[in-house]
Amino acid sequence: KAGVTQTPRYLIKTRGQQVTLSCSPISGHRSVSWYQQTPGQGLQFLFEYFSETQRNKGNFPGRFSGRQFSNSRSEMNVSTLELGDSALYLCASSLNGLTGELFFGEGSRLTVL
Amino acid sequence: GENVEQHPSTLSVQEGDSAVIKCTYSDSASNYFPWYKQELGKRPQLIIDIRSNVGEKKDQRIAVTLNKTAKHFSLHITETQPEDSAVYFCAASRGGGGTASKLTFGTGTRLQVTL
């Protein structure tokens, strides 16, 4: 069974630009969560999608948004990039998001210059 | 909201010794406590988890204990090996009701196993 796949793995953007990251969950998993990992703040929850609906949201500004498609694939978007958005963005999939067992992808490393 | 504190931030042990990492949480409604291992440049991987209706769980050399009253949970690794070297994260969430995926993570413990 293929694991969680995230694309792109690495990207460099400049301040003010926007970025879209993609996540394909494990086959059969319907819940997709996004986390931001930085050396200073650690792993922080961004949001979770289930059946194309945002079910939970963390404490991030509205510049961070996401969506989920009918095949459970998910995208997250960050608009008006700031230097502090440089981070590893991790996607995690779960069967239904009810048991807490998350399977993470390798992440997308975003550098904002 | 939930707050998870993790100690120590770094831990160095000799191969074969035991390692213990401790976490405390603040939200009494949290009932799911996973531990993740993240090797350098790799994804976090779930190594063991425990739910609030269980006090202890063991999987080979790894065990987790939970004290709900004190809001403490700990990871125990016995007979450590060099491949155990990694950063370990504890986390907590309210399982069920669609909030289980909203994990609050500790700040991580860098474990180094020396020969």
PDB file of C-alpha atoms in Angstrom, chain A residues 28-106:
ATOM      1  CA  GLY A  28      -8.957   4.371   1.639  1.00  0.00           C
ATOM      2  CA  HIS A  29      -8.100   7.117   4.100  1.00  0.00           C
ATOM      3  CA  ARG A  30     -10.656   9.899   4.118  1.00  0.00           C
ATOM      4  CA  SER A  31      -9.166  12.281   6.671  1.00  0.00           C
ATOM      5  CA  VAL A  32      -6.262  14.554   5.797  1.00  0.00           C
ATOM      6  CA  SER A  33      -4.570  16.846   8.294  1.00  0.00           C
ATOM      7  CA  TRP A  34      -1.886  19.451   7.757  1.00  0.00           C
ATOM      8  CA  TYR A  35       0.852  20.408  10.187  1.00  0.00           C
ATOM      9  CA  GLN A  36       3.574  23.035  10.113  1.00  0.00           C
ATOM     10  CA  GLN A  37       6.961  22.080  11.555  1.00  0.00           C
ATOM     11  CA  THR A  38       9.539  24.721  12.456  1.00  0.00           C
ATOM     12  CA  PRO A  39      12.559  24.614  14.772  1.00  0.00           C
ATOM     13  CA  GLY A  40      11.068  27.330  16.959  1.00  0.00           C
ATOM     14  CA  GLN A  41       7.412  26.321  17.192  1.00  0.00           C
ATOM     15  CA  GLY A  42       7.652  22.581  16.632  1.00  0.00           C
ATOM     16  CA  LEU A  43       4.733  20.728  15.101  1.00  0.00           C
ATOM     17  CA  GLN A  44       1.572  22.796  14.906  1.00  0.00           C
ATOM     18  CA  PHE A  45      -1.845  21.764  13.627  1.00  0.00           C
ATOM     19  CA  LEU A  46      -3.147  23.750  10.675  1.00  0.00           C
ATOM     20  CA  PHE A  47      -6.417  22.061   9.706  1.00  0.00           C
ATOM     21  CA  GLU A  48      -8.136  18.775   8.977  1.00  0.00           C
ATOM     22  CA  TYR A  49     -10.383  17.790   6.112  1.00  0.00           C
ATOM     23  CA  PHE A  50     -12.834  14.936   5.987  1.00  0.00           C
ATOM     24  CA  SER A  51     -15.214  14.205   3.144  1.00  0.00           C
ATOM     25  CA  GLU A  52     -14.284  17.477   1.429  1.00  0.00           C
ATOM     26  CA  THR A  53     -15.179  19.522   4.520  1.00  0.00           C
ATOM     27  CA  GLN A  54     -12.869  21.310   6.917  1.00  0.00           C
ATOM     28  CA  ARG A  55     -13.597  19.642  10.228  1.00  0.00           C
ATOM     29  CA  ASN A  56     -10.975  21.264  12.463  1.00  0.00           C
ATOM     30  CA  LYS A  57      -8.832  24.341  12.301  1.00  0.00           C
ATOM     31  CA  GLY A  58      -5.752  25.449  14.200  1.00  0.00           C
ATOM     32  CA  ASN A  59      -4.665  28.939  15.157  1.00  0.00           C
ATOM     33  CA  PHE A  60      -3.216  30.155  11.887  1.00  0.00           C
ATOM     34  CA  PRO A  61      -4.165  33.306   9.981  1.00  0.00           C
ATOM     35  CA  GLY A  62      -6.582  33.243   7.084  1.00  0.00           C
ATOM     36  CA  ARG A  63      -3.661  33.284   4.636  1.00  0.00           C
ATOM     37  CA  PHE A  64      -3.494  29.550   5.252  1.00  0.00           C
ATOM     38  CA  SER A  65      -6.287  27.651   3.565  1.00  0.00           C
ATOM     39  CA  GLY A  66      -6.956  24.219   2.226  1.00  0.00           C
ATOM     40  CA  ARG A  67      -9.382  21.993   0.438  1.00  0.00           C
ATOM     41  CA  GLN A  68     -10.084  18.364  -0.167  1.00  0.00           C
ATOM     42  CA  PHE A  69     -11.294  16.708  -3.317  1.00  0.00           C
ATOM     43  CA  SER A  70     -13.735  13.860  -3.761  1.00  0.00           C
ATOM     44  CA  ASN A  71     -10.830  11.378  -4.081  1.00  0.00           C
ATOM     45  CA  SER A  72      -9.564  12.555  -0.648  1.00  0.00           C
ATOM     46  CA  ARG A  73      -6.536  14.294  -2.113  1.00  0.00           C
ATOM     47  CA  SER A  74      -5.911  17.596  -0.406  1.00  0.00           C
ATOM     48  CA  GLU A  75      -4.204  20.869  -1.156  1.00  0.00           C
ATOM     49  CA  MET A  76      -3.162  23.667   1.114  1.00  0.00           C
ATOM     50  CA  ASN A  77      -2.498  27.197  -0.006  1.00  0.00           C
ATOM     51  CA  VAL A  78      -0.564  29.981   1.641  1.00  0.00           C
ATOM     52  CA  SER A  79      -1.081  33.449   0.215  1.00  0.00           C
ATOM     53  CA  THR A  80       1.017  36.580   0.683  1.00  0.00           C
ATOM     54  CA  LEU A  81       3.987  34.602   1.921  1.00  0.00           C
ATOM     55  CA  GLU A  82       6.024  35.923   4.829  1.00  0.00           C
ATOM     56  CA  LEU A  83       9.549  34.978   5.873  1.00  0.00           C
ATOM     57  CA  GLY A  84       8.106  33.225   8.929  1.00  0.00           C
ATOM     58  CA  ASP A  85       6.182  30.836   6.716  1.00  0.00           C
ATOM     59  CA  SER A  86       9.417  29.007   5.938  1.00  0.00           C
ATOM     60  CA  ALA A  87       8.803  25.543   7.348  1.00  0.00           C
ATOM     61  CA  LEU A  88       8.278  21.896   6.659  1.00  0.00           C
ATOM     62  CA  TYR A  89       4.614  21.334   5.872  1.00  0.00           C
ATOM     63  CA  LEU A  90       3.497  17.856   6.756  1.00  0.00           C
ATOM     64  CA  CYS A  91       0.382  16.135   5.592  1.00  0.00           C
ATOM     65  CA  ALA A  92      -1.052  13.234   7.561  1.00  0.00           C
ATOM     66  CA  SER A  93      -3.797  10.842   6.614  1.00  0.00           C
ATOM     67  CA  SER A  94      -6.113   8.818   8.773  1.00  0.00           C
ATOM     68  CA  LEU A  95      -8.833   6.320   8.014  1.00  0.00           C
ATOM     69  CA  ASN A  96     -11.600   8.487   9.409  1.00  0.00           C
ATOM     70  CA  GLY A  97      -9.884  10.897  11.772  1.00  0.00           C
ATOM     71  CA  LEU A  98     -11.683   9.427  14.754  1.00  0.00           C
ATOM     72  CA  THR A  99      -8.972   7.250  16.237  1.00  0.00           C
ATOM     73  CA  GLY A 100      -6.040   9.635  16.129  1.00  0.00           C
ATOM     74  CA  GLU A 101      -3.605   7.335  14.302  1.00  0.00           C
ATOM     75  CA  LEU A 102      -1.962   9.614  11.786  1.00  0.00           C
ATOM     76  CA  PHE A 103       0.357   8.562   8.971  1.00  0.00           C
ATOM     77  CA  PHE A 104       2.612  11.391   7.840  1.00  0.00           C
ATOM     78  CA  GLY A 105       4.064  12.164   4.449  1.00  0.00           C
ATOM     79  CA  GLU A 106       7.671  13.243   3.935  1.00  0.00           C
TER      80      GLU A 106
END
